[in-house]
XYZ file of C-alpha atoms in Angstrom:
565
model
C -57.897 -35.163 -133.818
C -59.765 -31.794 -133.255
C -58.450 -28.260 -134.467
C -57.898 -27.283 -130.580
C -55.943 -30.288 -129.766
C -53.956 -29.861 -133.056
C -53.031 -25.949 -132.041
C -52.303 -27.065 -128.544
C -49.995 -29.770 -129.230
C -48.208 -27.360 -131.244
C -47.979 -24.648 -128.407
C -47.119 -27.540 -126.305
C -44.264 -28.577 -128.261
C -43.018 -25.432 -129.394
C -42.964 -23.764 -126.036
C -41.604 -27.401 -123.983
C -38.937 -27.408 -126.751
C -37.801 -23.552 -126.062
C -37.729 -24.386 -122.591
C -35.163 -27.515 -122.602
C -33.248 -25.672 -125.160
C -32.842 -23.142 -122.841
C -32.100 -25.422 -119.756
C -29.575 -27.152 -121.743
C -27.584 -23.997 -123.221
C -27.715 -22.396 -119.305
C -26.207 -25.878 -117.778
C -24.140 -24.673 -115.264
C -20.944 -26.513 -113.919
C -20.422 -24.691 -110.277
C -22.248 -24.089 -106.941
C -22.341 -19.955 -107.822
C -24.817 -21.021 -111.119
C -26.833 -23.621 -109.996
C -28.080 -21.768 -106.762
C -28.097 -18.234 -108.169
C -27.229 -18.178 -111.493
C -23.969 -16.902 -110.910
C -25.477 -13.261 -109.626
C -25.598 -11.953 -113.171
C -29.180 -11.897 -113.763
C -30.311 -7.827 -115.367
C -33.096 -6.754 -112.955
C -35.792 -6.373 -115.785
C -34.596 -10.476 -116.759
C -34.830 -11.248 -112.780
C -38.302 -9.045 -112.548
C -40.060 -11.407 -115.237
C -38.577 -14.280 -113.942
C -39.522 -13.715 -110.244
C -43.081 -13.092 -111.754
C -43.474 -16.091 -113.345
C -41.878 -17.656 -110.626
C -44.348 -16.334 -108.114
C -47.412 -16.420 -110.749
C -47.874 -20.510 -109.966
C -50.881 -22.831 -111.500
C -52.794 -21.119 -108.397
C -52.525 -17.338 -109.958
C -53.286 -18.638 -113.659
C -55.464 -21.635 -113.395
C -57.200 -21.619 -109.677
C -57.411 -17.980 -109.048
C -59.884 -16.790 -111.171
C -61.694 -19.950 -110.917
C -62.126 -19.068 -107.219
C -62.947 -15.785 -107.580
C -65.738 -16.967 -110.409
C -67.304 -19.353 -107.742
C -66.759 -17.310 -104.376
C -67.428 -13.911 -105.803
C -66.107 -11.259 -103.639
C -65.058 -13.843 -100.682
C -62.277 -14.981 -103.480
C -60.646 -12.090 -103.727
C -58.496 -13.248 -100.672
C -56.334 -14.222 -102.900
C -55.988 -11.426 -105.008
C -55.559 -9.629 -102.055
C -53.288 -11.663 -100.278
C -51.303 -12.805 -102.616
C -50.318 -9.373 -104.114
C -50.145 -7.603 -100.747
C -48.108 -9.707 -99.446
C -45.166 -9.289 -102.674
C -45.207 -5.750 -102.026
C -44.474 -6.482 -97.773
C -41.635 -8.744 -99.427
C -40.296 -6.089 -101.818
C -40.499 -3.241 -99.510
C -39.760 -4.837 -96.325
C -37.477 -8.147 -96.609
C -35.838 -8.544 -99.810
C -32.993 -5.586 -99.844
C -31.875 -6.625 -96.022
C -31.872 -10.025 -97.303
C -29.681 -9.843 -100.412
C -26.771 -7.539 -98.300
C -27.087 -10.517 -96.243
C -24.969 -11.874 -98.998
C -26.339 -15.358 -98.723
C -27.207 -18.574 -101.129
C -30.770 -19.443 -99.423
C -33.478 -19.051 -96.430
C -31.463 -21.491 -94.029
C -28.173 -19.965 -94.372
C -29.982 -16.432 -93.037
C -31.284 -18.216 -90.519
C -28.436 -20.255 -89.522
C -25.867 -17.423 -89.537
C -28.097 -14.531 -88.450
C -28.967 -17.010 -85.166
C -25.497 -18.230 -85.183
C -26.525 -22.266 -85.001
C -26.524 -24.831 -87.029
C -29.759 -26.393 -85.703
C -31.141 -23.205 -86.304
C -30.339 -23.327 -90.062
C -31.770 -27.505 -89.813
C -35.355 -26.620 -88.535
C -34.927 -24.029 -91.117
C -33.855 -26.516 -93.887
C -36.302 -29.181 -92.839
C -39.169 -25.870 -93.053
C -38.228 -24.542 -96.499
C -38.243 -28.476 -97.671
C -41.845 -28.992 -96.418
C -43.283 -25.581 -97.438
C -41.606 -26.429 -100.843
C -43.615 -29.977 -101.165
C -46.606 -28.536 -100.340
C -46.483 -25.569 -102.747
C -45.336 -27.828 -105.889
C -47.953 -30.895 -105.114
C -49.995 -27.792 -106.431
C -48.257 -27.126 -109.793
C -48.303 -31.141 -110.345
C -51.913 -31.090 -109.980
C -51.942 -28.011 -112.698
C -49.956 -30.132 -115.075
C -52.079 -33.144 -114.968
C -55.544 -31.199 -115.122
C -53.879 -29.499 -118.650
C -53.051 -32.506 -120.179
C -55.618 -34.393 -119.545
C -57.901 -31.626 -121.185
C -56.295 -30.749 -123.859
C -53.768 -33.582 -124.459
C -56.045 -36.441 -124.391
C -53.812 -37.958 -121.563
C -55.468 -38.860 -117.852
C -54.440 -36.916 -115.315
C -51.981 -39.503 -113.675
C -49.798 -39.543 -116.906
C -50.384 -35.445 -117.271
C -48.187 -35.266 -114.051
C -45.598 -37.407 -115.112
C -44.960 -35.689 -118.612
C -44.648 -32.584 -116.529
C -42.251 -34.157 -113.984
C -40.113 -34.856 -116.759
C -39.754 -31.944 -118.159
C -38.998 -29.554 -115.377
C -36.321 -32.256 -114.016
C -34.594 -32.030 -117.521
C -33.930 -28.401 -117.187
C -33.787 -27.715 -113.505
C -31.159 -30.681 -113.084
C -29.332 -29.526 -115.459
C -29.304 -25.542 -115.307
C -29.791 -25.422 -111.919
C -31.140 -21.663 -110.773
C -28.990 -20.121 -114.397
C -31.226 -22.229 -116.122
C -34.430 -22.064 -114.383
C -34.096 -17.926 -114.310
C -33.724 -17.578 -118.248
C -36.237 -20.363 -118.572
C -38.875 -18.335 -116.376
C -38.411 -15.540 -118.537
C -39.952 -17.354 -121.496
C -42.240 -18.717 -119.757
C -43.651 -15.518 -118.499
C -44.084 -14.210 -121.562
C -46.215 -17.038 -122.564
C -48.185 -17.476 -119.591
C -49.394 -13.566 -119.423
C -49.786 -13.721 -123.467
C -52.012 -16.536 -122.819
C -54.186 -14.799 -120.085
C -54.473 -11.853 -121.587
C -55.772 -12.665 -124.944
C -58.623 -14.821 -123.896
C -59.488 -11.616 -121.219
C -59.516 -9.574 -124.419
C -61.913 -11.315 -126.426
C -64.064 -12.412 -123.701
C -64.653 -8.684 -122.935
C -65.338 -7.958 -126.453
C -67.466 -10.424 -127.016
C -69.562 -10.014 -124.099
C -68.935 -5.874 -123.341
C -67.835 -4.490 -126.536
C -64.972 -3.333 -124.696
C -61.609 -4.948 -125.483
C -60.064 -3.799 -122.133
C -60.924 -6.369 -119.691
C -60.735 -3.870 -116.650
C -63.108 -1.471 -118.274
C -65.251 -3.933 -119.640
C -65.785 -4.940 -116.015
C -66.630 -1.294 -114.587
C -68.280 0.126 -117.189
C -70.531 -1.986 -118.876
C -73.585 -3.809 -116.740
C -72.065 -7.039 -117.160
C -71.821 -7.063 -113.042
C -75.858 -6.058 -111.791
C -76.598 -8.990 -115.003
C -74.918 -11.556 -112.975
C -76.148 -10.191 -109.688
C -79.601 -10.459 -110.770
C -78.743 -13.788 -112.303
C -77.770 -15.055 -109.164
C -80.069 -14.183 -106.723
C -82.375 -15.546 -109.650
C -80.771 -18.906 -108.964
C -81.231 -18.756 -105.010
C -77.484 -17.599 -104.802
C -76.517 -14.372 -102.289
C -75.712 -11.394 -104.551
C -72.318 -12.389 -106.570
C -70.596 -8.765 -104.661
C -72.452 -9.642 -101.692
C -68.896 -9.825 -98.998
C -69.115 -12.343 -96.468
C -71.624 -15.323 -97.913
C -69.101 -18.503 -97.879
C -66.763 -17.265 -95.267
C -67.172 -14.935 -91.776
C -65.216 -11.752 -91.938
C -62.639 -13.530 -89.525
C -61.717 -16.386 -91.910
C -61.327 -13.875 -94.730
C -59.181 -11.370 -93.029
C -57.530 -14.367 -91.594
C -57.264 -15.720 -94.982
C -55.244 -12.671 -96.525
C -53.101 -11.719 -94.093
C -51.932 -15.652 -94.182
C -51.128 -15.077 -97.449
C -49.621 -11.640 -97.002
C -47.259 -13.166 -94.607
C -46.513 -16.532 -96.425
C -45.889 -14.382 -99.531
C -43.395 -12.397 -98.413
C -41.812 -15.794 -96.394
C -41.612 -18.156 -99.381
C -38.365 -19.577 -99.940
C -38.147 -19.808 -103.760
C -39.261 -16.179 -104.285
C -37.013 -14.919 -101.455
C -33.907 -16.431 -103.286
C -34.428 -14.633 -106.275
C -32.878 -11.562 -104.912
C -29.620 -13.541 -104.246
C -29.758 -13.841 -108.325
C -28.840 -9.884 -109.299
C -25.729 -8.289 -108.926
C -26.271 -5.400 -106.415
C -28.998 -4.760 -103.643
C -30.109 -1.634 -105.632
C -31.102 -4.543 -108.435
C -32.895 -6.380 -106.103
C -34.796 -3.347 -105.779
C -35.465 -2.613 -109.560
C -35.988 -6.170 -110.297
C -39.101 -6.253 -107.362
C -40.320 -2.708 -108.991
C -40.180 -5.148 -112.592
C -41.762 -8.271 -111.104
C -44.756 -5.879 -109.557
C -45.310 -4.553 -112.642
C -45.556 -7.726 -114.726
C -47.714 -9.381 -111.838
C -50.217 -6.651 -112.187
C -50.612 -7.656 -115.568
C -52.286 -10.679 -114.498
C -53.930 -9.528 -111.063
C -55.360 -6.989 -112.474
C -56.906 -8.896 -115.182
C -58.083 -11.919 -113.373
C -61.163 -10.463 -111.349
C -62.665 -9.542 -114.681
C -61.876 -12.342 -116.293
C -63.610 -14.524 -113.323
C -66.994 -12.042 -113.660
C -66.925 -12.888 -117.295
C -66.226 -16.736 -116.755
C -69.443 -17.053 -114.028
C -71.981 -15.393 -116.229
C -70.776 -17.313 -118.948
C -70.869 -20.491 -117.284
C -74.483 -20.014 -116.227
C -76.126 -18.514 -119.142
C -74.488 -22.047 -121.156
C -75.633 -24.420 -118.413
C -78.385 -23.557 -116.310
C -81.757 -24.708 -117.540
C -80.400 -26.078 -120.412
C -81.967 -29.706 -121.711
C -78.878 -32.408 -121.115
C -78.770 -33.816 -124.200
C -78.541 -30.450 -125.612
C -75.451 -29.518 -122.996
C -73.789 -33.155 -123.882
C -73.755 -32.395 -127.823
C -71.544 -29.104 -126.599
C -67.665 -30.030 -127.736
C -66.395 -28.721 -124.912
C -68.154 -29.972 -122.104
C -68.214 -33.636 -123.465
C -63.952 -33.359 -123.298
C -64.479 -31.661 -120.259
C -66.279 -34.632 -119.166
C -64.173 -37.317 -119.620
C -61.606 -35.713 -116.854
C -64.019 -35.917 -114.453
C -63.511 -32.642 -113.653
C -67.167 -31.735 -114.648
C -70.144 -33.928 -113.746
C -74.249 -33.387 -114.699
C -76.394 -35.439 -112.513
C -80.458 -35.178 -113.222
C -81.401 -35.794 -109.602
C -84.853 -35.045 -110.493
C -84.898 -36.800 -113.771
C -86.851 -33.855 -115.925
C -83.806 -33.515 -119.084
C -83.103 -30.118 -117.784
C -80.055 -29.268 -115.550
C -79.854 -26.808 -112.659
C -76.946 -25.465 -110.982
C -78.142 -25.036 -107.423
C -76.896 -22.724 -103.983
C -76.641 -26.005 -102.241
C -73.398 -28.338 -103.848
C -75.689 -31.916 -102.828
C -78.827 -30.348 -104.673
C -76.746 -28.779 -107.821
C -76.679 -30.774 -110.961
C -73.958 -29.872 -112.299
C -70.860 -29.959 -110.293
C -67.345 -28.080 -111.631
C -64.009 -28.174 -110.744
C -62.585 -24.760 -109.790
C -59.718 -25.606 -111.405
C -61.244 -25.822 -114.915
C -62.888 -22.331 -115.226
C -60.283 -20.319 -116.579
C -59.114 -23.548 -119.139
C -62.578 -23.872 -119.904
C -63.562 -20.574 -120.638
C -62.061 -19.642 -123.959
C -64.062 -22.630 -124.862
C -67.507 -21.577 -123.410
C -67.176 -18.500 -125.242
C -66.339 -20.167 -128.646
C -63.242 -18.452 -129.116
C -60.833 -19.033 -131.786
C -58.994 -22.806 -131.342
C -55.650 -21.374 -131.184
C -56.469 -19.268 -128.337
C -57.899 -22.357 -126.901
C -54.342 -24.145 -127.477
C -52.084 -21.180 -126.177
C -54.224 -20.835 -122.797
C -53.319 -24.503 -121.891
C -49.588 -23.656 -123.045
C -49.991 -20.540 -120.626
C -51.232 -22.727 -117.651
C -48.339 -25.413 -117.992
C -45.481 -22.362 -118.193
C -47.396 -21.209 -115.184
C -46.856 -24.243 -113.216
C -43.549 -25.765 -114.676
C -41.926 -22.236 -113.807
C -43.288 -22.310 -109.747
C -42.723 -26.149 -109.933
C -38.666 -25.448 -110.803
C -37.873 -22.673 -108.573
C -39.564 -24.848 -105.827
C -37.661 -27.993 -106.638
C -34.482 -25.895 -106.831
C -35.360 -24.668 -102.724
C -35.631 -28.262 -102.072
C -32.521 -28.930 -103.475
C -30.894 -26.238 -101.922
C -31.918 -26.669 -98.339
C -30.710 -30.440 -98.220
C -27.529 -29.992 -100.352
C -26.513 -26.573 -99.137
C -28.012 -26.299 -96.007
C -27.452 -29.629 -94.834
C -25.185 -31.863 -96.592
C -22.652 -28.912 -97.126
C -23.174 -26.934 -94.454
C -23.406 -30.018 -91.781
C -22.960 -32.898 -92.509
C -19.124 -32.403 -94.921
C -18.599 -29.164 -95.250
C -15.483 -30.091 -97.593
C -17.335 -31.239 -99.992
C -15.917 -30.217 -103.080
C -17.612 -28.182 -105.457
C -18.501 -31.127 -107.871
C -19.985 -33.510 -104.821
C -22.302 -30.762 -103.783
C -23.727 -30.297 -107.733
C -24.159 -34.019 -107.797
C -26.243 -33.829 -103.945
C -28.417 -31.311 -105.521
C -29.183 -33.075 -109.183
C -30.076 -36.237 -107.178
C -32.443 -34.524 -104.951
C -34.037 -32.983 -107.106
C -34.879 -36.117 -108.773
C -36.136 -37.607 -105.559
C -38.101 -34.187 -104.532
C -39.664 -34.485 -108.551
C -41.034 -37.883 -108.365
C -42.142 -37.212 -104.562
C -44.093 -33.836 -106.187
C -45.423 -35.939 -108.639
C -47.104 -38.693 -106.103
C -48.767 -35.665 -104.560
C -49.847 -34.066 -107.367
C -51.558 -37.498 -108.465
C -52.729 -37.592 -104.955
C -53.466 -33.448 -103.516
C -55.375 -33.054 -100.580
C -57.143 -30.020 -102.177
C -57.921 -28.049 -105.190
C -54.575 -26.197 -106.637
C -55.247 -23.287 -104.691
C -56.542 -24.628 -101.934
C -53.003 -26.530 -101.169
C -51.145 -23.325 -102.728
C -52.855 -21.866 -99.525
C -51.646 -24.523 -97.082
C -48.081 -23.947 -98.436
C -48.368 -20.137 -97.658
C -49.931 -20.659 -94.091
C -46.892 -22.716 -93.642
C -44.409 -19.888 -94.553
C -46.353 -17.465 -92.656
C -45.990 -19.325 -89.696
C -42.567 -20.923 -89.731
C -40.123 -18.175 -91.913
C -41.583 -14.836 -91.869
C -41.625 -13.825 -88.061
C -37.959 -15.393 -88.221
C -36.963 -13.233 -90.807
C -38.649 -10.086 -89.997
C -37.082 -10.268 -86.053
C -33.803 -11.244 -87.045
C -33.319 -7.814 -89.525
C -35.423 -5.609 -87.050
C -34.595 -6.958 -83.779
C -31.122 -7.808 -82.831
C -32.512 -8.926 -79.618
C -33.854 -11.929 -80.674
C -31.674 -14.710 -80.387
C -30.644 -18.552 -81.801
C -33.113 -20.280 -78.545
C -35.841 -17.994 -79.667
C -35.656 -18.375 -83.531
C -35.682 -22.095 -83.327
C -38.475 -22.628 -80.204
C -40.682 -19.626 -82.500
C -40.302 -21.568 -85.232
C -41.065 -25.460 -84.278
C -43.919 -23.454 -82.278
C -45.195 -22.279 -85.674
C -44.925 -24.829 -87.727
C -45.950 -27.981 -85.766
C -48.812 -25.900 -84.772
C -49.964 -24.485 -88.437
C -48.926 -28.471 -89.973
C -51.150 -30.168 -86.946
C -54.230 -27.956 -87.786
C -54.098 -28.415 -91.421
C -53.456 -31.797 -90.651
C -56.582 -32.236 -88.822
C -59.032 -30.364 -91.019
C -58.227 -32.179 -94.111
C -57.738 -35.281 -92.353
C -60.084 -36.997 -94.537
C -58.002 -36.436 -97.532
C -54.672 -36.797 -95.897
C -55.255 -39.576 -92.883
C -58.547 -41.199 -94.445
C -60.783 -40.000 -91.687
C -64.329 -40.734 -92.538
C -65.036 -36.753 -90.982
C -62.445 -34.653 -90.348
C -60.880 -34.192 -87.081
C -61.762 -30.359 -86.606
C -63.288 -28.441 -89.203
C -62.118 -25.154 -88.033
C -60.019 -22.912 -85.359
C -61.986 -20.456 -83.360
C -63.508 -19.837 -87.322
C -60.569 -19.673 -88.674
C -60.567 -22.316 -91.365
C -57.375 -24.549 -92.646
C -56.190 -21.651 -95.525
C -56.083 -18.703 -92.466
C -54.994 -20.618 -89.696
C -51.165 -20.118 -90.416
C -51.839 -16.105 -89.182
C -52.494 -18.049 -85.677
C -48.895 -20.256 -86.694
C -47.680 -16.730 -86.966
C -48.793 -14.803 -84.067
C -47.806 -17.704 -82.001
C -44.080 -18.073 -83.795
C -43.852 -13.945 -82.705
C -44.917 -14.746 -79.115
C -42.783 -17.249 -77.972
C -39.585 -15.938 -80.025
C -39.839 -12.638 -78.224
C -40.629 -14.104 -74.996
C -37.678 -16.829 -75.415
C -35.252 -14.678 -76.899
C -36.105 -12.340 -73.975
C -35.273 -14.915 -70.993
C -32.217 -16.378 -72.489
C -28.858 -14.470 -72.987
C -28.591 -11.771 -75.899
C -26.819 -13.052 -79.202
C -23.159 -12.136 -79.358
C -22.300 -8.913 -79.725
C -20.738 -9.571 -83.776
C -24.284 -10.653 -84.533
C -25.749 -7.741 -82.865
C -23.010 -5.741 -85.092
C -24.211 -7.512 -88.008
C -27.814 -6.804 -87.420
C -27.288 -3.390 -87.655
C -25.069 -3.158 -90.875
C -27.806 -5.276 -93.018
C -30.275 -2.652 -92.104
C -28.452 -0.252 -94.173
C -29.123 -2.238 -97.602
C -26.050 -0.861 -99.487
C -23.342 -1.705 -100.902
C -23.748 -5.459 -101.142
C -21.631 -7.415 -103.418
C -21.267 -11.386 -103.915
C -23.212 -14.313 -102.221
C -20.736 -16.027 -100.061
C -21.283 -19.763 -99.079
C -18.519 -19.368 -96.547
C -18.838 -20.077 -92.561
């Protein structure tokens, strides 16, 4: 057994063991605790747990990975994915928690005053939910079959094991203390590889520095126009300027619509805690977002000074790319059979291909860092995804016992009936995240993205009109949203229908250039259009709702969630 699998098994176990000791010692026994932890969460507790929450397998393993291979065009990502917290803490979450409400579905149903209003909305945060945590599966199983020896199949199931043992039985009390551990691991374990990568190849231990003021950046410009690549700054070379703004401004929007991070301002006491715990969780996300461009720059000029040109045999006697190898998730092919590999502009041409999602677990590696290091990154990208993979299942769980079995189907269930609902689905949404994690239709990012367009399209317009316009009414909520989200589903549908209907090409490869990651802005625009114009040519909502409108505007003095009609 080698040294890194020796340290990682021991960051493995350590941390998995913290976090079931933690799920067991928050189990909670009533609705209050399992949905949102009882509304007793500090907002510094809440901040790091929204963080770590938000900060999926996408932020920790894909992100950088992306930005390493798509040079500036990656920093969508970045970009979208931060901008769109701040819209969320600045523009949604206070209205939303003196709303006084348990989840997504219950704004929407009471705010639009129908209860097929809050279904469509149920059914929405359900599918969003899948989407998003077939990502974090996909996480798991790359991890441990790295770094665990295990293929990637048997990776996911481990991991579906072990965030159904603590979300099942803590509920949202459990998962919120559990995401504050695993916060603290996941940006310990970023940040230390950043470190040493900088020193090692800057001389500056601050990775942000290293970046700006050393010439590691015109090296791997050079380097890559040396290779037949576009300038590694150069905006614009694998997407138009349409996809990319497209791209963001998805994300933006499906950021600041996501179901699991939205109900983590139903988990503090007050509304002015729900604005202290966003402050928090912007803080301790910057920690990472500010660290992975750097860290991405370091991985691509690391990655091709190891690689490129190098003899094969001499590559295949490296430690780390034989393990490497045996996922699958990095392939040499000597197309023209002269010993040496390339790495080419065009992916058929290139001899070596790479996984995006391997870059940032493989890096610490490249750069012959310490084993322990090694160990504690792959402990830092399962916290990453168990902790998105939880608060996700816990939506899922919500929506159908909540939202639907409590809130239409027997709404006198007792207190006990609707714990049991939301155990069992969780089990059946953990084993269905597990199929598509063994089978994604994308890179971890890539179907992070598809989850976001989703939100974009379907919950954020909904939301944003139903705080700011008290026009808008239950006919124009739910037409907006079926609009939005058939339309954003079908075109995602169709451009990766060769991984998802077994299409030998896919059905369209893009929308007026707008490719399957930005098209949910479209989902959007369209969701605001016929919302308005509905809500517009159908009576106004009743006048209490118009009342009510107006009081959560002014986002004081908010007190307990109620799950009352």
């Amino acid at each position: 057994m080698s040294e890194v699998m020796i340290w990682t098994i021991v960051f493995v176990v350590l941390s998995f063991g913290l976090y079931m000791y933690i799920g067991f010692a928050a189990r909670v026994r009533d609705t209050k605790g399992f949905y949102v932890a009882g509304q007793g969460v500090p907002a510094i507790a809440n901040g790091a747990a929204t963080a770590a929450d938000w900060m999926s397998a996408a932020s920790f393993i894909s992100m950088s990975g992306l930005i390493s291979t798509m040079g500036f065009d990656g920093a969508v990502y970045l970009l979208g994915w931060t901008g769109g917290y701040v819209l969320l803490a600045l523009l949604l979450a206070p209205y939303l928690r003196k709303f006084n409400k348990y989840t997504v579905p219950d704004f929407v149903g009471d705010r639009y005053y129908s209860n097929v209003a809050r279904a469509v909305a149920a059914v929405s945060a359900v599918f969003i939910s899948m989407t998003y945590v077939a990502g974090q599966m996909r996480g798991v199983g790359v991890v441990f079959s790295r770094f665990l020896g295990l293929d990637i199949n048997t990776g996911v199931v481990v991991g579906m094991i072990i965030v159904a043992f603590f979300a099942v039985l803590g509920g949202m009390k459990g998962i919120t203390w559990t995401q504050v551990a695993q916060f603290f691991v996941l940006i310990v374990a970023f940040i230390i590889p950043a470190v040493a990568i900088s020193m090692k190849l800057t001389g500056n231990p601050i990775p942000q520095l290293g970046l700006v003021f050393s010439d590691i950046v015109p090296k791997l410009n050079q380097l890559q126009v040396d290779l037949g690549f576009k300038e590694y700054t150069q905006p614009f070379r694998s997407r138009s300027m349409i996809d990319v703004i497209c791209i963001t401004f998805s994300l933006m929007a499906g950021t600041a619509g996501l179901p699991h991070v939205i109900v983590r301002f139903y988990t503090v006491p007050n509304v002015r805690a729900a604005r202290y715990s966003a402050g928090y969780a912007l803080l301790f996300i910057s920690l990472l977002y500010l660290t992975a461009p750097a860290l991405a720059v370091f991985a691509r000029y690391n990655l091709i000074q190891t690689l490129h040109n190098k003899p094969l045999t001499e590559v295949r006697q490296l430690d780390w790319v034989n393990s490497w190898e045996k996922t699958k998730l990095l392939k040499f092919d000597d197309k023209n059979a002269d010993g040496i590999v390339e790495l080419k502009p065009v992916a058929k041409d290139s001899e070596i291909t790479i996984d995006n999602d391997i870059i940032v677990l493989a890096t610490p590696e490249i750069a012959q860092l310490a084993p322990f290091v090694i160990g504690l990154v792959a402990a830092g990208a399962l916290a990453a995804a168990l902790s998105t993979a939880s608060g996700l299942l816990l939506v899922v769980s919500s929506s159908v016992a909540h939202d639907i079995y409590y809130r239409l189907i027997n709404p006198k269930a007792s207190e006990a009936q609707q714990l049991l609902v939301g155990r069992i689905v969780i089990f059946i949404a953990v084993v269905a995240a597990g199929y598509f994690g063994i089978n994604p239709p994308g890179f971890v990012a890539e179907v992070v993205a598809f989850a976001f367009g989703l939100a974009a399209a379907s919950f954020f317009p909904i939301i944003l009109l139903g705080i700011f316009d008290k026009r808008t009414n239950s006919q124009g909520a739910i037409a907006g949203m079926l609009t939005g989200m058939i339309f954003t589903a079908g075109m995602i549908i169709m451009m990766r229908s060769v991984q998802l209907l077994g299409t030998a090409t896919p059905i369209m490869t893009d929308f007026m250039g707008i490719s399957a990651q930005g098209v949910g802005v479209v989902g959007l625009i369209l969701n605001l259009v016929v919302t308005l114009v509905v809500s517009r040519v159908t009576p106004p909502p009743p006048a209490h709702i118009q009342e009510m409108v107006e009081s959560v505007r002014v986002p004081r003095g908010a007190g307990s969630a109620s799950a009352a009609h």
